[in-house]
PDB file of C-alpha atoms in Angstrom:
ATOM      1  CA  UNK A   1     -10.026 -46.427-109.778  1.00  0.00           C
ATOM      2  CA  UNK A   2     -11.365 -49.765-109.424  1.00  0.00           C
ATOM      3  CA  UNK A   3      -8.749 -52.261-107.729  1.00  0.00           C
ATOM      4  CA  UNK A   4      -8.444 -55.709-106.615  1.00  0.00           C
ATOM      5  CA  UNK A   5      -4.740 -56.542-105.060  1.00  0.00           C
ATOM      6  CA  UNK A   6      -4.197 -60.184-104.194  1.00  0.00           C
ATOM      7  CA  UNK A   7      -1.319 -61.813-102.006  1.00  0.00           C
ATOM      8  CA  UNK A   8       1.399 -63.344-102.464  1.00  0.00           C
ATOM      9  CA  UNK A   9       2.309 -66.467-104.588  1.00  0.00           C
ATOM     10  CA  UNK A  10       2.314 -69.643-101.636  1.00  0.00           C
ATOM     11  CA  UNK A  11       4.223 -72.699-102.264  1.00  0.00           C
ATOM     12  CA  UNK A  12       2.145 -75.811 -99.858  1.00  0.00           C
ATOM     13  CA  UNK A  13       2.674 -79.269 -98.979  1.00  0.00           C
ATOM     14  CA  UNK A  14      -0.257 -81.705 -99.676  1.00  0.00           C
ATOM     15  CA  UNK A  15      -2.449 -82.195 -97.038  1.00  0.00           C
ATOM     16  CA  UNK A  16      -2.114 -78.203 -96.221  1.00  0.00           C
ATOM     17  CA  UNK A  17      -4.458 -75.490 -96.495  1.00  0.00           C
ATOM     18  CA  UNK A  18      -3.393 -72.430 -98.533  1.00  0.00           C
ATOM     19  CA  UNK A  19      -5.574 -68.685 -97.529  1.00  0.00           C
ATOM     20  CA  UNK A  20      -5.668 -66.102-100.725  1.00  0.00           C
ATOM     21  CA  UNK A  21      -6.678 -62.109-100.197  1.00  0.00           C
ATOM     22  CA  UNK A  22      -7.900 -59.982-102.547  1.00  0.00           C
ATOM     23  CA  UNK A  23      -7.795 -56.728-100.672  1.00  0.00           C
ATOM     24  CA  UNK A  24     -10.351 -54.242-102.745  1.00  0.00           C
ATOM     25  CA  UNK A  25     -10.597 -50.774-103.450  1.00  0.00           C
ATOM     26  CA  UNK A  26     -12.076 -48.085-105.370  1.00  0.00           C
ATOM     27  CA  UNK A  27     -15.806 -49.029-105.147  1.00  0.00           C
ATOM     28  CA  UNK A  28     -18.422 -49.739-102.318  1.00  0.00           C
ATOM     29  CA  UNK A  29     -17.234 -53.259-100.645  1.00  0.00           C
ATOM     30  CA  UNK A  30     -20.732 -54.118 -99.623  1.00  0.00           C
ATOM     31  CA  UNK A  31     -22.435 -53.409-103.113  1.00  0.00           C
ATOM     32  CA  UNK A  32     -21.017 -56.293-105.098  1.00  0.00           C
ATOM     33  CA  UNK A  33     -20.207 -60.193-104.972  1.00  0.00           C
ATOM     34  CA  UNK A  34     -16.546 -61.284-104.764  1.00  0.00           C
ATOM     35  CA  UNK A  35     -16.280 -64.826-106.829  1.00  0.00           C
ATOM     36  CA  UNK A  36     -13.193 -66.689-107.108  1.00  0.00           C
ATOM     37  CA  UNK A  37     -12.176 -68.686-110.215  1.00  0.00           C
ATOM     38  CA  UNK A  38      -8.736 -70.350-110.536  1.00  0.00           C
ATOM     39  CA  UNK A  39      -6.556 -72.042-113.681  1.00  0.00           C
ATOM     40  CA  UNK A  40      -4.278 -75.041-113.733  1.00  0.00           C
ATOM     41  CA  UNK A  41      -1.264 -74.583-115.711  1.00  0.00           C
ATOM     42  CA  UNK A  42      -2.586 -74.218-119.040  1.00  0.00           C
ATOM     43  CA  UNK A  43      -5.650 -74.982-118.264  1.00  0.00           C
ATOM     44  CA  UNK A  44      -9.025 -73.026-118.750  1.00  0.00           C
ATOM     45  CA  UNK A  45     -11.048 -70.898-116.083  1.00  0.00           C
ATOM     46  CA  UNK A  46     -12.601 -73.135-112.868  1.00  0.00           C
ATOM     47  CA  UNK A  47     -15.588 -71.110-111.172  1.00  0.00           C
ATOM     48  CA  UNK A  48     -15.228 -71.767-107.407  1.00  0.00           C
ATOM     49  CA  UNK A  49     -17.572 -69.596-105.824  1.00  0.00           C
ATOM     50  CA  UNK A  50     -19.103 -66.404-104.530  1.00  0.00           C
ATOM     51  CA  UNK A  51     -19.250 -64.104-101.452  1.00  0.00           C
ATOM     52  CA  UNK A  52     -21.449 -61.575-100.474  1.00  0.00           C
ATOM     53  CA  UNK A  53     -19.328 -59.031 -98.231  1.00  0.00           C
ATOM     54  CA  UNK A  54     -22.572 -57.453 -96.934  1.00  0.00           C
ATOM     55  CA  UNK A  55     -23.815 -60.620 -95.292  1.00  0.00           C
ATOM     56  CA  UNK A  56     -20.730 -63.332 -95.670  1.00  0.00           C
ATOM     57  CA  UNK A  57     -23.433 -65.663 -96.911  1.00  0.00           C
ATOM     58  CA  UNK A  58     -21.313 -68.337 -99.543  1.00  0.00           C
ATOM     59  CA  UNK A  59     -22.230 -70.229-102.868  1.00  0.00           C
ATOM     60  CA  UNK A  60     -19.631 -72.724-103.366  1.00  0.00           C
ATOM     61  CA  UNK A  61     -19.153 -74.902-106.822  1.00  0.00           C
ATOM     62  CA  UNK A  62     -19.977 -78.466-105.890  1.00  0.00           C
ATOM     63  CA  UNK A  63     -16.120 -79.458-106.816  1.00  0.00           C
ATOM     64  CA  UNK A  64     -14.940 -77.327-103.738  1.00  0.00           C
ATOM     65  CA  UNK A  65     -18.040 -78.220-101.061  1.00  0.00           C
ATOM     66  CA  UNK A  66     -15.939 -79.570 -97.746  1.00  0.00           C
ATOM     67  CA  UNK A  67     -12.758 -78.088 -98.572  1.00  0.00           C
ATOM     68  CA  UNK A  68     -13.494 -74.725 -99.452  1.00  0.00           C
ATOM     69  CA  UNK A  69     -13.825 -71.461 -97.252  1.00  0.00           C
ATOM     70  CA  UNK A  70     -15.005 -67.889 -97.943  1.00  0.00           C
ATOM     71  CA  UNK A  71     -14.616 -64.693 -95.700  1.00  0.00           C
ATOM     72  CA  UNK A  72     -14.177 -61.109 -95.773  1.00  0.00           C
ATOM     73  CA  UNK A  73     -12.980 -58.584 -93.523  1.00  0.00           C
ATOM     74  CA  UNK A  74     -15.091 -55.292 -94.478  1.00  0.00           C
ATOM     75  CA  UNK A  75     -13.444 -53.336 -92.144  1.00  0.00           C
ATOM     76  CA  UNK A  76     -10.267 -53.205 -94.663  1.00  0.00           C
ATOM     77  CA  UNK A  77     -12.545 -54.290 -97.998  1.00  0.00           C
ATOM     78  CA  UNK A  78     -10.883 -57.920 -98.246  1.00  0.00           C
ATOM     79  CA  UNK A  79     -12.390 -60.950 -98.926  1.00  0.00           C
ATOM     80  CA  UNK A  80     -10.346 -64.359 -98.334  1.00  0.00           C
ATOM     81  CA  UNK A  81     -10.318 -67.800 -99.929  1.00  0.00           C
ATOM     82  CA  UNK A  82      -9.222 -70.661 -97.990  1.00  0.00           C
ATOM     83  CA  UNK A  83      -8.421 -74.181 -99.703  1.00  0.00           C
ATOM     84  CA  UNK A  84      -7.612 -77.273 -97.721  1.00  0.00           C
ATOM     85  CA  UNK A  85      -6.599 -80.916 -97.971  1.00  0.00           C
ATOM     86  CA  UNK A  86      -4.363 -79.492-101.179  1.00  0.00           C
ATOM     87  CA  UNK A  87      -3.757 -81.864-103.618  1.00  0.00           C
ATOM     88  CA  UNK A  88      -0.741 -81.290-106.915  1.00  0.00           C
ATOM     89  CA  UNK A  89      -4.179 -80.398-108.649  1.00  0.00           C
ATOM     90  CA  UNK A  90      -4.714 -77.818-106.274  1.00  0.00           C
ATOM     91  CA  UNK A  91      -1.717 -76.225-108.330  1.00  0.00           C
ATOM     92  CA  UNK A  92      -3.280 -73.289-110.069  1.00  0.00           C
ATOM     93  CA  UNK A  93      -3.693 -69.326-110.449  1.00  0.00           C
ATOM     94  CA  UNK A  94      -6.379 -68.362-108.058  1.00  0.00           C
ATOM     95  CA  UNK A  95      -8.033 -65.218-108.897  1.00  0.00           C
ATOM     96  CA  UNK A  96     -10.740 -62.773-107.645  1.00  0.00           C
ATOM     97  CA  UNK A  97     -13.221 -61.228-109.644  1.00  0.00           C
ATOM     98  CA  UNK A  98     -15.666 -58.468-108.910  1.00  0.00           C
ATOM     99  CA  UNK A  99     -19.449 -60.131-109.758  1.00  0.00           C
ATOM    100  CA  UNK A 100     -22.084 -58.168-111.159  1.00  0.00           C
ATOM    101  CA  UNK A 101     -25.566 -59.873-111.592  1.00  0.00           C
ATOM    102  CA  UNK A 102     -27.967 -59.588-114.455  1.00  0.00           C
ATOM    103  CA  UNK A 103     -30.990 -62.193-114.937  1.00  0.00           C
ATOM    104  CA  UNK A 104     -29.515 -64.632-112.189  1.00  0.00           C
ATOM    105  CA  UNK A 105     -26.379 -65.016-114.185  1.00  0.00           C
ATOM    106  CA  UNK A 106     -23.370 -63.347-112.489  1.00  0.00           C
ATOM    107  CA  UNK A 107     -20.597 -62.060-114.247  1.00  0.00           C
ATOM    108  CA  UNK A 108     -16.949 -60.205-113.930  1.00  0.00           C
ATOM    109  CA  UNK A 109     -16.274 -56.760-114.654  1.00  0.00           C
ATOM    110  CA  UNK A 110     -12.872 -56.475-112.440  1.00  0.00           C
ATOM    111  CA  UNK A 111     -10.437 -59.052-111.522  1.00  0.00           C
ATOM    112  CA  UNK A 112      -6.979 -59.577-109.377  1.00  0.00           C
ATOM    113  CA  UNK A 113      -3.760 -59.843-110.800  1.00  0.00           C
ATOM    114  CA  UNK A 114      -4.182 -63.384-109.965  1.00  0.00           C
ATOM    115  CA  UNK A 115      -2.055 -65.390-107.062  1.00  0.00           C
ATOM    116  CA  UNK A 116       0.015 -68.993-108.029  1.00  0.00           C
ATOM    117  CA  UNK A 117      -0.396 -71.661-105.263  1.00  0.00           C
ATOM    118  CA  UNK A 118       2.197 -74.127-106.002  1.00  0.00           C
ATOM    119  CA  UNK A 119       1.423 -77.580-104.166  1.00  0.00           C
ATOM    120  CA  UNK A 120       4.493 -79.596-103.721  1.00  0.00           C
ATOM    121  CA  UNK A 121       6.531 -82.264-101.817  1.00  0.00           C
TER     122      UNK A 121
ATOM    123  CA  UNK B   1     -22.780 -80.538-114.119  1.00  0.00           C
ATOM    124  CA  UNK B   2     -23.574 -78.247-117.107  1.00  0.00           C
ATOM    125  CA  UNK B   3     -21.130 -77.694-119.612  1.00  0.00           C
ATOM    126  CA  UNK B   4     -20.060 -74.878-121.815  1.00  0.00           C
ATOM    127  CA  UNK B   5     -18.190 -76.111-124.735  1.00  0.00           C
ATOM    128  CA  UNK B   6     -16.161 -73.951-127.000  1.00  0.00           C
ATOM    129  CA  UNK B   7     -13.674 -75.088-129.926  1.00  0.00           C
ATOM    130  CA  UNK B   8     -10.086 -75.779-129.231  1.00  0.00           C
ATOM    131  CA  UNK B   9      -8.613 -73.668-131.123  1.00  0.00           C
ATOM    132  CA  UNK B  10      -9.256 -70.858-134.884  1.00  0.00           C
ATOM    133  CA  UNK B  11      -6.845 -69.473-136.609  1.00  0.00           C
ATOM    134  CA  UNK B  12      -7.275 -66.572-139.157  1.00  0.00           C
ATOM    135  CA  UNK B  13      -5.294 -64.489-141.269  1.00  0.00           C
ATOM    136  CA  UNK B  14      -4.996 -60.638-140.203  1.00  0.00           C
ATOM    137  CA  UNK B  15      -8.248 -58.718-141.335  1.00  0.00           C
ATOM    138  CA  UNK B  16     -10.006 -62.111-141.548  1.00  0.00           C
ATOM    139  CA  UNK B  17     -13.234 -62.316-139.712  1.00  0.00           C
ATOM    140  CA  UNK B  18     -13.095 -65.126-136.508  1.00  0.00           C
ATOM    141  CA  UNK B  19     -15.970 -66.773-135.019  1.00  0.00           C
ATOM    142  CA  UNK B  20     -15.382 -67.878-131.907  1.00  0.00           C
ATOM    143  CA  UNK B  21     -18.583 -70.426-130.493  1.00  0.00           C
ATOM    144  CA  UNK B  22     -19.884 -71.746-127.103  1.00  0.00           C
ATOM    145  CA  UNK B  23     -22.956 -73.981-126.741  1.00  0.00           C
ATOM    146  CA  UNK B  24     -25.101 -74.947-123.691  1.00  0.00           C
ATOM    147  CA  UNK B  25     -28.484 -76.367-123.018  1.00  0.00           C
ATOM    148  CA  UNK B  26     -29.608 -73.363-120.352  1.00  0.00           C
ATOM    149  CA  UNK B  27     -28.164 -70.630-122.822  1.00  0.00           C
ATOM    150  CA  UNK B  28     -31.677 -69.718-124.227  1.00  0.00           C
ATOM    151  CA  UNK B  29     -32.324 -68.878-121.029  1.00  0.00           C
ATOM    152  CA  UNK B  30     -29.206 -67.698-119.864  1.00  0.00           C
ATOM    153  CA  UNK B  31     -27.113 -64.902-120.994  1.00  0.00           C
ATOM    154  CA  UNK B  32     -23.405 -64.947-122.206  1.00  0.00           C
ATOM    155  CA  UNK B  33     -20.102 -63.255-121.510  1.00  0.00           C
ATOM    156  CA  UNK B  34     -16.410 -63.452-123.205  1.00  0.00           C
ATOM    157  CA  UNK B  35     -13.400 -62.950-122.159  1.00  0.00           C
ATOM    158  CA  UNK B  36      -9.862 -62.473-123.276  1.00  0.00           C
ATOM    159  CA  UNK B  37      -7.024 -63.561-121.634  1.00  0.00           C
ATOM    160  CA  UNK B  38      -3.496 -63.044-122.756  1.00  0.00           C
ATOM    161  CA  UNK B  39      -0.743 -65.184-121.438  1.00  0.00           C
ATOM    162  CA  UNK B  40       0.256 -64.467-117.698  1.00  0.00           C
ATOM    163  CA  UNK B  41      -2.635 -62.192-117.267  1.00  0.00           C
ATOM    164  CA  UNK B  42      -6.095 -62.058-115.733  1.00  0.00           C
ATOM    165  CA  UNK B  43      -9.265 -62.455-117.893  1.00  0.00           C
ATOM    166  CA  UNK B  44     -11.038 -59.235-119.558  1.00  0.00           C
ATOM    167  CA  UNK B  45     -14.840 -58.900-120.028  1.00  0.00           C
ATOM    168  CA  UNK B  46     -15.144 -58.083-123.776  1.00  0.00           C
ATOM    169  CA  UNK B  47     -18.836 -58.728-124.215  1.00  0.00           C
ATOM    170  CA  UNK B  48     -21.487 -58.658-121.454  1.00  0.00           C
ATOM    171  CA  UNK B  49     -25.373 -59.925-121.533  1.00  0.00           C
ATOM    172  CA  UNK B  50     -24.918 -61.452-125.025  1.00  0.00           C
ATOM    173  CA  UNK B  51     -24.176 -58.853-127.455  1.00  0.00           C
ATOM    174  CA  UNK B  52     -22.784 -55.919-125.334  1.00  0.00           C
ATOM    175  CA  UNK B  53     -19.410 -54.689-125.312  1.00  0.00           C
ATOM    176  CA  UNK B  54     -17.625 -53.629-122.278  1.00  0.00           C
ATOM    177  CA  UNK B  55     -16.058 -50.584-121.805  1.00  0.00           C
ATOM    178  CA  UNK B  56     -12.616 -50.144-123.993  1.00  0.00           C
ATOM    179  CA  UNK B  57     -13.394 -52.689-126.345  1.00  0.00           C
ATOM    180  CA  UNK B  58     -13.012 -51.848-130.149  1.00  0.00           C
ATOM    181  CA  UNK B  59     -15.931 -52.311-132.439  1.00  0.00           C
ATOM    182  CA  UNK B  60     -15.143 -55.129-134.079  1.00  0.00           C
ATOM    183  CA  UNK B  61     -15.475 -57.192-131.508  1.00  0.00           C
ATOM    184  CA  UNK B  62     -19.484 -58.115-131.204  1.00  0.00           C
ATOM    185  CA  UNK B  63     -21.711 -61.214-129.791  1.00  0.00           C
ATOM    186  CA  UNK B  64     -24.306 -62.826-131.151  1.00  0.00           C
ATOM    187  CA  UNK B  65     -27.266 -65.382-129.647  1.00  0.00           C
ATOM    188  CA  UNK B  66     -29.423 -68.387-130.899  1.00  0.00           C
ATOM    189  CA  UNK B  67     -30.439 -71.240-129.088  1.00  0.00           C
ATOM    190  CA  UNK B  68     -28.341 -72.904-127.545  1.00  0.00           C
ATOM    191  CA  UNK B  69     -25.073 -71.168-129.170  1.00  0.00           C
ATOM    192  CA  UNK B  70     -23.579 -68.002-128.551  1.00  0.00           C
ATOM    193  CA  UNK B  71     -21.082 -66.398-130.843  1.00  0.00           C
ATOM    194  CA  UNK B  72     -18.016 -64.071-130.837  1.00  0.00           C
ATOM    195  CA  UNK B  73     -16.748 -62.376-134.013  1.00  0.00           C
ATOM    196  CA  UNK B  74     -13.909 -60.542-134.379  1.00  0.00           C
ATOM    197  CA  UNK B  75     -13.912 -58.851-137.850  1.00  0.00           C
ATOM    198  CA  UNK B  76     -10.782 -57.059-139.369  1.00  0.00           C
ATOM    199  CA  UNK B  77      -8.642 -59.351-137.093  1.00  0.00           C
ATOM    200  CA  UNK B  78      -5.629 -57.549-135.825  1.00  0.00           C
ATOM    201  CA  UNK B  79      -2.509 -59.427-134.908  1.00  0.00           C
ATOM    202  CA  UNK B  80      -2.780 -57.950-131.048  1.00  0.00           C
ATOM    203  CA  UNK B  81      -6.241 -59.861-130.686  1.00  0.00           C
ATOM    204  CA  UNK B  82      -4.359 -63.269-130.660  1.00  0.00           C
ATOM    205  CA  UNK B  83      -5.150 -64.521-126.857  1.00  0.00           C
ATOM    206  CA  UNK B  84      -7.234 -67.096-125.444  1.00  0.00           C
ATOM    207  CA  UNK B  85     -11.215 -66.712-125.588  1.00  0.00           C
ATOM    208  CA  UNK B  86     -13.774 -67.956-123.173  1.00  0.00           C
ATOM    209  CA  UNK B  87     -17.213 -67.941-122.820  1.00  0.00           C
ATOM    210  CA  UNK B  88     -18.945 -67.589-119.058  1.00  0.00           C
ATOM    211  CA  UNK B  89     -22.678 -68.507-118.254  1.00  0.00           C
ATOM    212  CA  UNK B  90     -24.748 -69.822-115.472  1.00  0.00           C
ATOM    213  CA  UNK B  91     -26.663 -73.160-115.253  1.00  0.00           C
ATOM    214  CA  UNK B  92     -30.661 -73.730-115.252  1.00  0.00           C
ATOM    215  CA  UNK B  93     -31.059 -72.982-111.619  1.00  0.00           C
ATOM    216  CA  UNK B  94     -28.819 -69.491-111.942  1.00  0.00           C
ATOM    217  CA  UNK B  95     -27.020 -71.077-109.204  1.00  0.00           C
ATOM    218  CA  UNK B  96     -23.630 -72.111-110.465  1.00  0.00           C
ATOM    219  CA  UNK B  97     -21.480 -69.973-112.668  1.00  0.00           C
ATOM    220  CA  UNK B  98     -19.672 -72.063-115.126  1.00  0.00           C
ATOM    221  CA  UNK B  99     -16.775 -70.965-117.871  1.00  0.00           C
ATOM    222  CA  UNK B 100     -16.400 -72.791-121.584  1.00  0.00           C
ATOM    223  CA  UNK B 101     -13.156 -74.314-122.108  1.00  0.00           C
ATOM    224  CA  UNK B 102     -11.580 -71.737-123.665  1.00  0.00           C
ATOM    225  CA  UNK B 103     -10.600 -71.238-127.255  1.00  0.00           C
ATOM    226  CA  UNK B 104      -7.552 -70.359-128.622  1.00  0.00           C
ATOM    227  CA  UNK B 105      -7.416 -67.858-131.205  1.00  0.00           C
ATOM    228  CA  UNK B 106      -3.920 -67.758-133.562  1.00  0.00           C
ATOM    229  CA  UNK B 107      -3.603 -64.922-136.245  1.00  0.00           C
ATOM    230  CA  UNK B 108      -1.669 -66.087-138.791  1.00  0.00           C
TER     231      UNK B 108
END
């Protein structure tokens, strides 16, 4: 079946950077986008981005642009997301999603459990 | 940036019907997905490309398009359908995704 496992939950000191996996299985890697979208405590969804794990080409929301870094591994199905320069309102549940694309609008049939990054003094 | 905006919050009584809205300018254009979330878990697709329903996803669930508004009802409300709603589409260009603020639906 269809999985995306994340990491850990990270606890971060402002100014840090924090780096998220989302190690996928169950499906062809290279076939389909890997977004990430995170949520503030009790907050809504935040889109943050795409990756394409055939080519590692990146589409990043304009909120993240400078601080914000995509990657994948293919050789063990895992895409990364780094954040930097973190910020209390960096505080959130980051997840993955698996992106499927219909009419230039993406969407997300799959997602990971979800991983808190706690930013903190 | 474009905006998806949803209602705060509905609240219906069990085998009500709930209406759940999101508006946005590029939605005519653009097509709409929901998702549930229940607290402490990841989002579910419910409804795909408008008025589709993803896989596992009881009939009463069903989406709806005009204009610039895009609906979710939920008819026969059960009490296990209280969670938090949100509508997902992308901008004009079909560059950015971009999620609704989420609405909160109680069952009384």
């Amino acid at each position: 079946q269809i999985q995306l496992v994340q990491s850990g939950a990270e606890v971060k000191k402002p100014g840090a950077s924090v780096k998220v996996s989302c190690e996928t299985s169950g499906y062809t890697f290279t076939a389909y986008y890997i977004h990430w979208v995170r949520q503030a405590p009790g907050q809504g969804l935040e889109w943050m981005g795409w990756i394409n794990p055939s080519s590692g080409a990146t589409n990043y929301a304009q909120n993240f642009q400078g601080r914000v870094t995509m990657t994948r591994d293919a050789s063990i199905t895992t895409p990364y997301l780094e954040l930097s320069r973190l910020t209390s309102d960096d505080t959130a549940v980051y997840y993955c999603a698996r992106g499927r694309r219909w009419r230039e609008t993406y969407y997300f049939d799959y997602w990971g459990q979800g991983t808190l990054v706690t930013v903190s003094s | 940036s474009y905006e998806l905006t949803q209602p705060p919050s509905v609240s219906v009584s069990p085998g009500q019907t709930a209406r759940i809205t999101c508006s946005g300018d590029a939605l005519p254009k653009r097509f709409a997905y929901w998702y549930r979330q229940k607290p402490g878990l990841a989002p579910v697709l419910v409804i795909y490309q408008d008025n589709e329903r993803a896989l596992g996803i009881p009939e009463r669930f069903s989406g709806s398009s005009s204009g610039t508004t895009v609906t979710l009802t939920i008819s026969g409300v059960q009490p296990e359908d209280e969670a938090d709603y949100y509508c997902q589409s992308a901008d004009s260009s079909g560059t950015y995704e971009v999620f609704g603020g989420g609405t909160k639906l109680t069952v009384l």
